[in-house]
Every structure is written in C-alpha cells, then in structure tokens.
mmCIF file of C-alpha atoms in Angstrom:
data_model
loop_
_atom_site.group_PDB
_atom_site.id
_atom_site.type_symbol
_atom_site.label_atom_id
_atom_site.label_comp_id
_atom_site.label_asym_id
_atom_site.label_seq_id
_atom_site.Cartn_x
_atom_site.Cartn_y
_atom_site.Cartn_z
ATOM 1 C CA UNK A 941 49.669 29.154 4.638
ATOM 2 C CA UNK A 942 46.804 27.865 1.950
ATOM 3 C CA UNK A 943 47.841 26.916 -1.302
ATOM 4 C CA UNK A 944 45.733 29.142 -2.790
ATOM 5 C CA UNK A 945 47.119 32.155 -0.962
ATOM 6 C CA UNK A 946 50.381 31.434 -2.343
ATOM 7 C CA UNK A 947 49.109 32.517 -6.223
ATOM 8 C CA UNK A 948 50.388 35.227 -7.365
ATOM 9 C CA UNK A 949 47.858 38.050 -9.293
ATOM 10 C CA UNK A 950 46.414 36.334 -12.167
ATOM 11 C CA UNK A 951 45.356 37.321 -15.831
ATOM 12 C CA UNK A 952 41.776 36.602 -16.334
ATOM 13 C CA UNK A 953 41.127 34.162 -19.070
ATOM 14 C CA UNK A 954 38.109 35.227 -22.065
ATOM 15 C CA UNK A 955 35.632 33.526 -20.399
ATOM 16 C CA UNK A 956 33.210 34.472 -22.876
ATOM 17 C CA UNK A 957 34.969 32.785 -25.414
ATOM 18 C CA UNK A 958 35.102 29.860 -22.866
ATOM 19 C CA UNK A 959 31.020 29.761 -22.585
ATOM 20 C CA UNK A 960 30.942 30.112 -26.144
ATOM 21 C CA UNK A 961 32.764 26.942 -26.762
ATOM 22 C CA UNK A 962 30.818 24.581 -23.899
ATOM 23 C CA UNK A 963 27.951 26.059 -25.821
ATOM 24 C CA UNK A 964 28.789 24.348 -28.985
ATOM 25 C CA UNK A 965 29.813 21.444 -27.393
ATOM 26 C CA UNK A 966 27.102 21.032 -25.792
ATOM 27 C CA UNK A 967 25.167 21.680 -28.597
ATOM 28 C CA UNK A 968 27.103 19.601 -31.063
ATOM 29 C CA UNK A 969 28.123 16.398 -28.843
ATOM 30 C CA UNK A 970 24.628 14.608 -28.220
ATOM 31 C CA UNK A 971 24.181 14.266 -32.012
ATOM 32 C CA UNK A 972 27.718 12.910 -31.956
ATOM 33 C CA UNK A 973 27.642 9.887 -29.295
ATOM 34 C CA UNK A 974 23.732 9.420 -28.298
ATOM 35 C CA UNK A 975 22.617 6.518 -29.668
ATOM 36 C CA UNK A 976 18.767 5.391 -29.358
ATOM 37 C CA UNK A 977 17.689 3.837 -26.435
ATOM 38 C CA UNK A 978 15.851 0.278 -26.540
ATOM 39 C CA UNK A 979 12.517 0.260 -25.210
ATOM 40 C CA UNK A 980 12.368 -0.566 -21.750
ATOM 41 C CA UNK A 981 8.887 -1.018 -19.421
ATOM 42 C CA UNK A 982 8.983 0.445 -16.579
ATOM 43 C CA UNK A 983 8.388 -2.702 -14.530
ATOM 44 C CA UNK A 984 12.382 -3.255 -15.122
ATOM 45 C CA UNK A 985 12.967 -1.023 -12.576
ATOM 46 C CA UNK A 986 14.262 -2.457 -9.280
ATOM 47 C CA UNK A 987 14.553 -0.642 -6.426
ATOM 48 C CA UNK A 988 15.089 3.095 -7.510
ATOM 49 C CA UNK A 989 14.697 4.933 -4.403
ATOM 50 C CA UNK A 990 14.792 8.681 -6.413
ATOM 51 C CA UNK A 991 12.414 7.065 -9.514
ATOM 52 C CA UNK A 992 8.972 8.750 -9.284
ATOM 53 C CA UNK A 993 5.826 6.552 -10.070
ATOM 54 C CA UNK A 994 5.243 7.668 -13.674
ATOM 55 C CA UNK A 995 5.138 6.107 -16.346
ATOM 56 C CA UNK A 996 8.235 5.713 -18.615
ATOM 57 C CA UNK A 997 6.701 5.572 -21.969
ATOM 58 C CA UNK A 998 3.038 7.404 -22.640
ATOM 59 C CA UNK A 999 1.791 4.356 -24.401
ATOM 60 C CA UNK A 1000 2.943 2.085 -21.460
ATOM 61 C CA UNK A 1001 1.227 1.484 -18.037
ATOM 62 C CA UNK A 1002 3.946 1.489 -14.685
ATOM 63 C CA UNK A 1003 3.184 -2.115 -13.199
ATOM 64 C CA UNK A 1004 5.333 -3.480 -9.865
ATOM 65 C CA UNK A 1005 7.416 -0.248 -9.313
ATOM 66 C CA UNK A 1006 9.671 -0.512 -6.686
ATOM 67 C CA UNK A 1007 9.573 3.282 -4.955
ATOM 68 C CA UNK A 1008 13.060 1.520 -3.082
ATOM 69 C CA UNK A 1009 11.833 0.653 0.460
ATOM 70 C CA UNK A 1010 11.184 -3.046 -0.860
ATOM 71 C CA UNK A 1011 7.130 -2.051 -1.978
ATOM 72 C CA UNK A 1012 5.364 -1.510 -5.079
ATOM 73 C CA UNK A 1013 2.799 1.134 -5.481
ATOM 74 C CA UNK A 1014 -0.143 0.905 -7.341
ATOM 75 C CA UNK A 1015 0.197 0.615 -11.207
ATOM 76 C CA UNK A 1016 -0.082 4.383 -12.460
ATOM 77 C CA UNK A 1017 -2.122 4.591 -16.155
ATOM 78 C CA UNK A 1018 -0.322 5.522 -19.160
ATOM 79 C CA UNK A 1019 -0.555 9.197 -19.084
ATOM 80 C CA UNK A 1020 -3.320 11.158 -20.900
ATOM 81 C CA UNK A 1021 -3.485 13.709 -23.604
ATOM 82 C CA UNK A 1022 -3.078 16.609 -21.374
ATOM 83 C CA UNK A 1023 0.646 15.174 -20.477
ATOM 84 C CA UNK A 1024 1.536 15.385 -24.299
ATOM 85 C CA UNK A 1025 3.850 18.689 -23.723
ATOM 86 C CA UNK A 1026 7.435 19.370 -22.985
ATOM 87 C CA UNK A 1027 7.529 19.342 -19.783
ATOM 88 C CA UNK A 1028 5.970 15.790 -19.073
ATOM 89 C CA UNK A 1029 7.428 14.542 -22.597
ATOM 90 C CA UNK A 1030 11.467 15.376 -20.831
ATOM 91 C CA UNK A 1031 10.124 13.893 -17.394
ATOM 92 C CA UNK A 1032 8.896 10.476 -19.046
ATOM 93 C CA UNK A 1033 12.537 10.329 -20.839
ATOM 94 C CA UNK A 1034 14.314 11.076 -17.601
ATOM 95 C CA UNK A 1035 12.156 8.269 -15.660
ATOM 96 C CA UNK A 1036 13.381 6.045 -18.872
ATOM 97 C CA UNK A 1037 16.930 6.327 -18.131
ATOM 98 C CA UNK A 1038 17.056 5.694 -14.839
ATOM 99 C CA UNK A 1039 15.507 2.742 -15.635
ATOM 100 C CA UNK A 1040 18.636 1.871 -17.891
ATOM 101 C CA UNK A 1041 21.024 1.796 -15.247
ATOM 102 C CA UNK A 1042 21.727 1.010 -11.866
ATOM 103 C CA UNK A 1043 19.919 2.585 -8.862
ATOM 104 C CA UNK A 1044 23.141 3.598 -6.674
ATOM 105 C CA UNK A 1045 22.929 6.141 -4.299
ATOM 106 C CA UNK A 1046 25.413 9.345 -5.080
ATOM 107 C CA UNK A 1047 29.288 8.944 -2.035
ATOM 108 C CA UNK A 1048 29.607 12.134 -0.297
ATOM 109 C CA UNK A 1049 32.799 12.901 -2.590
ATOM 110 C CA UNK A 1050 33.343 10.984 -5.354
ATOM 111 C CA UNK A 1051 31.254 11.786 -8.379
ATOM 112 C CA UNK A 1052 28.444 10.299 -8.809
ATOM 113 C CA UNK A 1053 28.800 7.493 -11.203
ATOM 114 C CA UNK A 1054 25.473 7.473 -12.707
ATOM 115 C CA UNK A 1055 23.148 10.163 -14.533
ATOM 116 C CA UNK A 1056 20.953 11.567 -12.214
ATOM 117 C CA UNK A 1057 18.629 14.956 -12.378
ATOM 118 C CA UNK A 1058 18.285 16.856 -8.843
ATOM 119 C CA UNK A 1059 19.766 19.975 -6.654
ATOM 120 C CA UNK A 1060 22.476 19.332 -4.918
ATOM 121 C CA UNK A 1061 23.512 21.657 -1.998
ATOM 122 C CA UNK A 1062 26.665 20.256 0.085
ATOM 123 C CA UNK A 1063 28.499 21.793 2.625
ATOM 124 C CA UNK A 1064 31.941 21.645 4.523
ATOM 125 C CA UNK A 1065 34.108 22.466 7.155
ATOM 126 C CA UNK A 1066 37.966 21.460 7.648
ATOM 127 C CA UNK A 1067 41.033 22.375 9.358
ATOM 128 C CA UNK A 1068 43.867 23.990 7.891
ATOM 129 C CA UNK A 1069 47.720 24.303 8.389
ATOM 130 C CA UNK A 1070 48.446 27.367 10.578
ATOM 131 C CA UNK A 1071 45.548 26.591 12.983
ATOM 132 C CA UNK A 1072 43.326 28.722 10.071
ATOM 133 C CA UNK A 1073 39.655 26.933 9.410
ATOM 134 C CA UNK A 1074 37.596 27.281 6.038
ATOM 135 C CA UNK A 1075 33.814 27.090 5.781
ATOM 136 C CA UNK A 1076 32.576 26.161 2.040
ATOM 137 C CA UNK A 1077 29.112 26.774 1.231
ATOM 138 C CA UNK A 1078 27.808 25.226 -2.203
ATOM 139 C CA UNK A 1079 31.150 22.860 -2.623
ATOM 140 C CA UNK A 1080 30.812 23.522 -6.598
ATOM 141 C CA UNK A 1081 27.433 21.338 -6.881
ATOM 142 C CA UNK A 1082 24.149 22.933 -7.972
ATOM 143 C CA UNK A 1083 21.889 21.647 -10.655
ATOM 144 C CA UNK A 1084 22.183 18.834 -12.508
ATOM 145 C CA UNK A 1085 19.794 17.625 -15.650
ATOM 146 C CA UNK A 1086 19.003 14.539 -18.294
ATOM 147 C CA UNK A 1087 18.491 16.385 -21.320
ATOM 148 C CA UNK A 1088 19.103 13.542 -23.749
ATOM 149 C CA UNK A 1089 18.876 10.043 -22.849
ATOM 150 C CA UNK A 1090 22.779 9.460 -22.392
ATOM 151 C CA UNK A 1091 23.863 13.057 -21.617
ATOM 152 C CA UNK A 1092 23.689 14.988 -18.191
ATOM 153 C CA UNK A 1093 24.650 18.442 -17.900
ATOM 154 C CA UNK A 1094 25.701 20.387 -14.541
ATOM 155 C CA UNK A 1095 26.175 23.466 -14.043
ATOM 156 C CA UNK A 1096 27.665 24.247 -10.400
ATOM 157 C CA UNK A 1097 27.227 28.213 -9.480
ATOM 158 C CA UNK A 1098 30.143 29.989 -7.360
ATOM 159 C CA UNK A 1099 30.526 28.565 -3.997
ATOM 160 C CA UNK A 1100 30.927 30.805 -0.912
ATOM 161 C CA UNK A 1101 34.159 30.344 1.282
ATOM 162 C CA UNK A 1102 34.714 31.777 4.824
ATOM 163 C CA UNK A 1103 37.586 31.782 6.823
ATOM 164 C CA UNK A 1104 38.935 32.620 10.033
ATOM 165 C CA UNK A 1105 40.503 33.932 11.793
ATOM 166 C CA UNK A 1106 41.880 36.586 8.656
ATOM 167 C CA UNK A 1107 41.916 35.586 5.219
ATOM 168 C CA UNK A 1108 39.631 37.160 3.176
ATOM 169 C CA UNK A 1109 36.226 35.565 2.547
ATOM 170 C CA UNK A 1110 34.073 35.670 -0.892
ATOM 171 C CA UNK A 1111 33.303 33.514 -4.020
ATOM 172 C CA UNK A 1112 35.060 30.796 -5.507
ATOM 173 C CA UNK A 1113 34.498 29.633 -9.676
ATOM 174 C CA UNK A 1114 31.682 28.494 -11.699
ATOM 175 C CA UNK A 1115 31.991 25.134 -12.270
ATOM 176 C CA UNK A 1116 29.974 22.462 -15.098
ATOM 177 C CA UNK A 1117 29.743 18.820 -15.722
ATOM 178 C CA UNK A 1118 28.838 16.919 -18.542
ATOM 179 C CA UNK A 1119 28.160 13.191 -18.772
ATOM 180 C CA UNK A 1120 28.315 10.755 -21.088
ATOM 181 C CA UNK A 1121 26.491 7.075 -20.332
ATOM 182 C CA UNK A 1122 28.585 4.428 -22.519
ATOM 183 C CA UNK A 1123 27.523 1.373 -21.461
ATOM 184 C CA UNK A 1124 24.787 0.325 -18.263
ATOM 185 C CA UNK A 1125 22.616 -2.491 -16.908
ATOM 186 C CA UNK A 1126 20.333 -2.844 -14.740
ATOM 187 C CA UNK A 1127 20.107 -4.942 -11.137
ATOM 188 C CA UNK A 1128 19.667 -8.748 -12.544
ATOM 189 C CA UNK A 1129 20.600 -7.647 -15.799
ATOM 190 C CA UNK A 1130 24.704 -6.856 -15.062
ATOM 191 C CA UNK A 1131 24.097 -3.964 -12.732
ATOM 192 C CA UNK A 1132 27.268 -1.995 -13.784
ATOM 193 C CA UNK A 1133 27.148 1.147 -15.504
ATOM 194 C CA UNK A 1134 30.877 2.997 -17.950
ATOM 195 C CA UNK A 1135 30.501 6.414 -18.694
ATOM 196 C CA UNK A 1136 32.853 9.407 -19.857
ATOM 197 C CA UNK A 1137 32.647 13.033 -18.068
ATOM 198 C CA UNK A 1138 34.104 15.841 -18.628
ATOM 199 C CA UNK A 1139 33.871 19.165 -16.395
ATOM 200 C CA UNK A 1140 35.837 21.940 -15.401
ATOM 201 C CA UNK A 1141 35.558 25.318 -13.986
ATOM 202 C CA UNK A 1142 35.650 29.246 -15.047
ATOM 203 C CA UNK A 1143 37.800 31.924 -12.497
ATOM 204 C CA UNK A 1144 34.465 34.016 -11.579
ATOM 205 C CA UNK A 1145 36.020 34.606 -8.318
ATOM 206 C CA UNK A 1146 38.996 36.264 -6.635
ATOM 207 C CA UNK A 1147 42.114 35.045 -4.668
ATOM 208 C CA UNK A 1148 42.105 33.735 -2.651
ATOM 209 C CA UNK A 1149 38.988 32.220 -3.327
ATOM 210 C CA UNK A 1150 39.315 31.530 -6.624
ATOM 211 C CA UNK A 1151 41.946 29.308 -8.292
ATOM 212 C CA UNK A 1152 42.563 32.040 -10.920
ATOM 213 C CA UNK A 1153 42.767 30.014 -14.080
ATOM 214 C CA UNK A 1154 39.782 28.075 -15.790
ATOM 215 C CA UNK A 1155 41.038 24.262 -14.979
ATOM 216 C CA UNK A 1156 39.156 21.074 -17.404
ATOM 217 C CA UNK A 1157 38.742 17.717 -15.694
ATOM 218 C CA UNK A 1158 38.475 14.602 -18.683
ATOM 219 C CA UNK A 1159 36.924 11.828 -16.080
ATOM 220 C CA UNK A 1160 36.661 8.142 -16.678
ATOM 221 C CA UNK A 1161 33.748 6.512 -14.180
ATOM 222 C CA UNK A 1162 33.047 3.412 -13.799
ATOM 223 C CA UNK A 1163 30.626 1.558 -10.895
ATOM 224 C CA UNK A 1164 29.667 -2.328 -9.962
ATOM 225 C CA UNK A 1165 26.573 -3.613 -7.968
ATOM 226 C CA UNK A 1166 27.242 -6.634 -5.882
ATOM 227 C CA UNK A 1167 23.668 -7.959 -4.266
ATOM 228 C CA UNK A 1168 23.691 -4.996 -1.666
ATOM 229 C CA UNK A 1169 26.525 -3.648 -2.322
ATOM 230 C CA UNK A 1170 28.373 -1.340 -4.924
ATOM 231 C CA UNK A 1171 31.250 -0.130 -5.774
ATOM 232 C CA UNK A 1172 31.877 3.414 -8.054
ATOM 233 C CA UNK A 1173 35.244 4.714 -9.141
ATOM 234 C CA UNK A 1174 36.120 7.432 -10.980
ATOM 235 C CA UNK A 1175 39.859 8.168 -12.706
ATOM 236 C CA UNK A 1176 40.370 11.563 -13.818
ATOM 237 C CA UNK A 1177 43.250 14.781 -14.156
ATOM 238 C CA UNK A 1178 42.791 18.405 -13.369
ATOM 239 C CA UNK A 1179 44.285 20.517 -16.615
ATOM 240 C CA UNK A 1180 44.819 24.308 -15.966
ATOM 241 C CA UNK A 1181 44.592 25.909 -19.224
ATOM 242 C CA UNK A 1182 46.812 28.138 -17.861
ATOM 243 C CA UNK A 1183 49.308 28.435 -15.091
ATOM 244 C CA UNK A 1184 50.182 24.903 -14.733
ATOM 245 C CA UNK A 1185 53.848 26.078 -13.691
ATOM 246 C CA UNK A 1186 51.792 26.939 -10.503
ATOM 247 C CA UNK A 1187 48.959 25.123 -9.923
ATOM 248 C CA UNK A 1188 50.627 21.880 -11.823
ATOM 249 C CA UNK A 1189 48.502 19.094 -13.362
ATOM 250 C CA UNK A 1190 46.549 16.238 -10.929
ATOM 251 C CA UNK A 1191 45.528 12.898 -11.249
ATOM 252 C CA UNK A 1192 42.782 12.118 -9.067
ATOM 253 C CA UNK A 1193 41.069 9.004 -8.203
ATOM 254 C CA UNK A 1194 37.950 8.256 -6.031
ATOM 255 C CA UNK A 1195 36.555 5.246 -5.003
ATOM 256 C CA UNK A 1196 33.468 4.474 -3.051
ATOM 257 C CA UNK A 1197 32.020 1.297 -1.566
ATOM 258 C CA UNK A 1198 28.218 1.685 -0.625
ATOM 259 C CA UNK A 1199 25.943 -1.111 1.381
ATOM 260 C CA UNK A 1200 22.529 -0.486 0.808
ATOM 261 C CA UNK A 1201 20.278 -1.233 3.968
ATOM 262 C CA UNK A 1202 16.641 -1.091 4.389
ATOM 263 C CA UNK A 1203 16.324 0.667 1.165
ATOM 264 C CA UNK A 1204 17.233 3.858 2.599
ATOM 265 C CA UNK A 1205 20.265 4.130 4.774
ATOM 266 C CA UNK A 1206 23.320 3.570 2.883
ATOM 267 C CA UNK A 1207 26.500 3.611 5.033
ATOM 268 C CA UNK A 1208 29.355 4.159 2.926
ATOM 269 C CA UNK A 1209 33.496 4.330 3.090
ATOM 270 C CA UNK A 1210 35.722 5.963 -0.028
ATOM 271 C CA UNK A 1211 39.397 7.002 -0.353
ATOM 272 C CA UNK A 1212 40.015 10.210 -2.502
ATOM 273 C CA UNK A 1213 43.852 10.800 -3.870
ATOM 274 C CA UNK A 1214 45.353 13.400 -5.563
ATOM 275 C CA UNK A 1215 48.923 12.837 -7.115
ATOM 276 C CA UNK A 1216 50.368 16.085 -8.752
ATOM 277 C CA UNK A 1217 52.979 16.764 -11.484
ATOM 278 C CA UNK A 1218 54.625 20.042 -11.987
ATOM 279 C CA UNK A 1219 53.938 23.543 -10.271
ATOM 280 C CA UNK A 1220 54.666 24.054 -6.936
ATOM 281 C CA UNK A 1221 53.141 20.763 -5.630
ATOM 282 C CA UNK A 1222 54.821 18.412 -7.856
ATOM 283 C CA UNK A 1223 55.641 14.945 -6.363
ATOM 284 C CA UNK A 1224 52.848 15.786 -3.605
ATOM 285 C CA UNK A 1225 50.241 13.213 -2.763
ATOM 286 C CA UNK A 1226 47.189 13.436 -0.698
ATOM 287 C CA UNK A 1227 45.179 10.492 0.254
ATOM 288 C CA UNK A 1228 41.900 10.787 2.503
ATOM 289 C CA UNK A 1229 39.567 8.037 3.945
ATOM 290 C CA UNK A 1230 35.956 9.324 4.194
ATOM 291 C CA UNK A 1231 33.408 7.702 6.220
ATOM 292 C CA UNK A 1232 29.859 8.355 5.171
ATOM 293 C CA UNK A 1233 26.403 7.861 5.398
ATOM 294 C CA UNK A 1234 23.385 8.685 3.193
ATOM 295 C CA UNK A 1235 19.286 8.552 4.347
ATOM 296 C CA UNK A 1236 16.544 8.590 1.533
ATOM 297 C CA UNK A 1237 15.519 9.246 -0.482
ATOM 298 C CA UNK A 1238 12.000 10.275 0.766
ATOM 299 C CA UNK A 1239 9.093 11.412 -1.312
ATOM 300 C CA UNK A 1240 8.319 15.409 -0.697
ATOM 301 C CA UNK A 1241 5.682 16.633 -3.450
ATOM 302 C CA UNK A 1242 5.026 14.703 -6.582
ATOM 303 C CA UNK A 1243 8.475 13.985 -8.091
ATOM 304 C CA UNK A 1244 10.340 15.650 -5.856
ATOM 305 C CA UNK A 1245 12.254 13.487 -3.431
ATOM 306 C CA UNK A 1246 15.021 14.380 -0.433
ATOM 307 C CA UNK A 1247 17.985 12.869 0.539
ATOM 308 C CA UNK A 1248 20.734 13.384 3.461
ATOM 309 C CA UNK A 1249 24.501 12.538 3.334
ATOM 310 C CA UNK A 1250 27.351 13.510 5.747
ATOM 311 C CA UNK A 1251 30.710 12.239 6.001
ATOM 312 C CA UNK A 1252 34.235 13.005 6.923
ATOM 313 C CA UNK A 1253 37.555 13.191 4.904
ATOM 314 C CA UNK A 1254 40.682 11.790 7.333
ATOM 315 C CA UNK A 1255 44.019 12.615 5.774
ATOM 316 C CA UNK A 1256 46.031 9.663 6.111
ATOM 317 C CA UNK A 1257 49.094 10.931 4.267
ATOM 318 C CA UNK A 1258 51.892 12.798 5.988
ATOM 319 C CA UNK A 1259 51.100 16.013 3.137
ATOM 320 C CA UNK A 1260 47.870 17.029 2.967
ATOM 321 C CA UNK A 1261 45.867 20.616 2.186
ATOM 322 C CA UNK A 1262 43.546 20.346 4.698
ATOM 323 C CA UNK A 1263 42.330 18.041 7.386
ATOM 324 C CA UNK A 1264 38.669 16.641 9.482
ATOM 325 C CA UNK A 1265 36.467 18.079 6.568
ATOM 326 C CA UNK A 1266 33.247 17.699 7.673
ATOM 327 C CA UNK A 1267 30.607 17.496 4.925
ATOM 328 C CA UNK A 1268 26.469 17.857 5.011
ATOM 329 C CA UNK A 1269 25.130 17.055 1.482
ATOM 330 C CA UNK A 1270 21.148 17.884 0.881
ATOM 331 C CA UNK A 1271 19.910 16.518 -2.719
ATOM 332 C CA UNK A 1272 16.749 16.889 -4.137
ATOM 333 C CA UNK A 1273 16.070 14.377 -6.981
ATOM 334 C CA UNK A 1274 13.188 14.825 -9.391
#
C-alpha cells in the first residue's frame, strides 16, 4: 500500500491565511536581503546556452556573446527608446543576472541551483509496492521568475496523478519556491554560485493525492563548475506544519554531477536521499541513483528557448516508496 493511502482524513489548514503570509514575505523579504548588483557588460557572459542576445544594460552594447554552442552572434545595439517600458526594463535585469552566475544546466531532480526564469513541465512514471503504478503529470514545477536581481519566485500549480489499477486518481498540492542568490561567480571568475531557498506546498488536493497538510522546505544550495564539469547540491528538511506524528519530518539531500558536451548535451548522474524522523516512517531511508541527460537549449522565437531532460531514479536502498521512475522534463527558458 502507498504511503499516502495510509493518512487518515485530514483537517484542512487556513490556507488563506497561508497565501496571506507568502504574500508579505514576499513582499517584505527583497527589501530585506537584495543588495545592488555591480555593473556587469554583457560580454562577461560565457557560454549561457538559455541567455538571449540582448543587451544587459540599455546604455551598453552586447559584444562576443556566447549563445552556448561555442559562437558569438553579432553585437546587438543598446536598445532604443521604444524598449524604455516594463516589460523590456524586467527582461534587461533578468539577462543581467544570469550574467552574475554560472551557466549550469538545471539535473532532472535536484533543484536547480541557480536562478533561472522559464516553464517547466516534467513528467513521471514509477513502480509501486503491490504491483500498483502512478503516472504524475506536472511533478510540482510550473513557472518560475527573476523579479529582483537576487530573488526568484515559483509558483508550481497542482499536479495530476493517475493510478492503476484502483486507487483513485485527481490533483495533488500547490506548491512555491523562493530563492535567494547569496554569493555567485562567473566561469573564469570562481564559477560557483551559494544561495538560500525556501518553498513548500498548500493541501489543494485530496487523499490520496494530496499529502493533507501544508509542508515548508528551508533549502541550503550550493553548486561548483570544474572546466566542463559541475557539481550542484542542495541540503534541505520537509516541515509539516501539521501532522508530523504522521507524515514525520525529512532531511533530504540531492546531488548532481553534470558534464557539459558540445554546448548542448549534458549527460548527467545524481543521488537523491531522504532520511526521516518521527511519524510513521521514522528511521526510514531512501537513496536513489538517477541517470540523466539534458539537450538544449535551442532558440524557438525571440527569447524563448527549449530544452529536453529525461532520466531515471534506481532505488538502491532495501526501503524505498517507489521504484524505475521514469522522468521527461520540457523547459522553456526566456
């Protein structure tokens, strides 16, 4: 039987009072730890493979960008008076963090640890105990934006599970993310990047489905380049704010090793552990091994780029949820 079928009924949470709260924080946290950003040219950029060829500062012209297939593209003028609104104002700030921090390309399960802006759309299928199978469309990723220039925010609508051969299919919770960039370099310049997230997720859904009770997720990420390669790790704990004597508290820690080939294929191998305290898992461990590779990403329109990922978790503990989840991740920077 699923974990999650084991719950008993729950008692829904205010989640208004929940949203009201991320609302202030949100609100309240980027005058608290942004800090302003040196100036940086865009010819500092080195090998982005999701930056767009804009230019990074209106008064600035984009000279030598590397569009991350090892080319430049011709220098793009500093933008005119007709890109003076909103719109291009929040795209020239988002092209000028990127080019504050590495250029890694997001694992198939650990977190990505970078800010990025896209849509993210993943997909899964495992096996679970009792010869049952689960199908999970959305995997609690959505949209993901650089408002300020060391803050992304996620927000992750309700993904869709189906099972078979009898468990009831529906909904799972909304989830969010928030980001905070500490510390980055850029390739030839450190190429490391320390940031603090925090995320968690709201019971929108029903049982089985949903996990029943809203759950926050403090993160500490961390990530290395090495030539080629790079290495991103994130430490974090899964905090029900209510019915931990069930569900327990988790401390879970990815790690991801990426090669970066051609500019555009990125094979890829993580581990992903979960060690549990308390509720009806406590003691428990699960450790997987997920093979992975990513394509792109390729220009579509304009700023709008595509990417490809799919990978496999392997449980290579003797407990362990589920088994063979396959995963199909589509992103869609910009």
């Amino acid at each position: 039987m699923r974990f999650r079928e084991r719950l008993p009924g729950y008692t829904r949470l205010p989640v208004k009072r929940i949203l009201v709260l991320i609302a202030i924080l949100l609100l309240t946290l980027p005058r608290i730890l942004t800090a302003q950003e040196p100036r940086l040219p865009c010819n500092k950029v080195l090998g982005d493979s999701d930056l767009p060829t804009t230019s990074c500062d209106q008064n600035e012209i984009a000279s030598g960008l590397d569009d991350g297939a090892g080319t430049s593209n011709t220098p793009v003028q500093a933008a005119n008076s007709g890109d003076n609104d909103w719109v291009h104002a929040w795209m020239r700030k988002v092209d000028k963090v990127r080019a504050s921090q590495p250029h890694f390309v997001s694992p198939i399960i650990t977190t990505h640890v970078m800010l990025v802006q896209q849509i993210r759309y993943d997909m899964s299928w495992q096996q679970d105990p009792g010869g049952t199978s689960t199908s999970n469309y959305g995997m609690s990723k959505g949209l993901e934006i650089i408002p300020l220039s060391r803050l992304e925010v996620g927000i992750f609508p309700p993904n869709y599970l189906a099972h078979r051969p009898s468990v009831l299919n529906g909904f799972g919770d909304l989830s969010f993310q928030v980001k905070f960039r500490a510390f980055s370099a850029t390739e030839g310049h450190g190429d490391y990047f320390v940031g603090f997230f925090f995320g968690g997720s709201l019971p929108t859904g029903i049982p089985p489905n949903s996990v029943g009770h809203s759950i926050l997720s403090p993160t500490l990420a961390a990530a290395k380049g090495f030539g080629h390669w790079d290495v991103q790790t994130t430490v974090g704990a899964s905090l029900p704010v209510s019915g931990a004597n069930i569900l327990g508290r988790a401390i879970i820690f990815n790690t991801a090793v990426n090669y970066k080939f051609k500019g555009k294929v990125w094979p890829m191998l993580e581990q992903n552990s979960t060690f549990w305290s308390g509720g009806v898992l406590d003691g428990k461990k699960q450790v997987f091994l997920t093979p992975g590779l990513v394509l792109g990403s390729f220009q579509v329109a304009e700023r709008l780029r595509f990417a490809i990922g799919a990978g496999v978790q392997i449980a290579v503990t003797e407990f362990h949820q589920y088994n063979h989840r396959w995963v199909l991740s589509l992103r869609f920077p910009f």
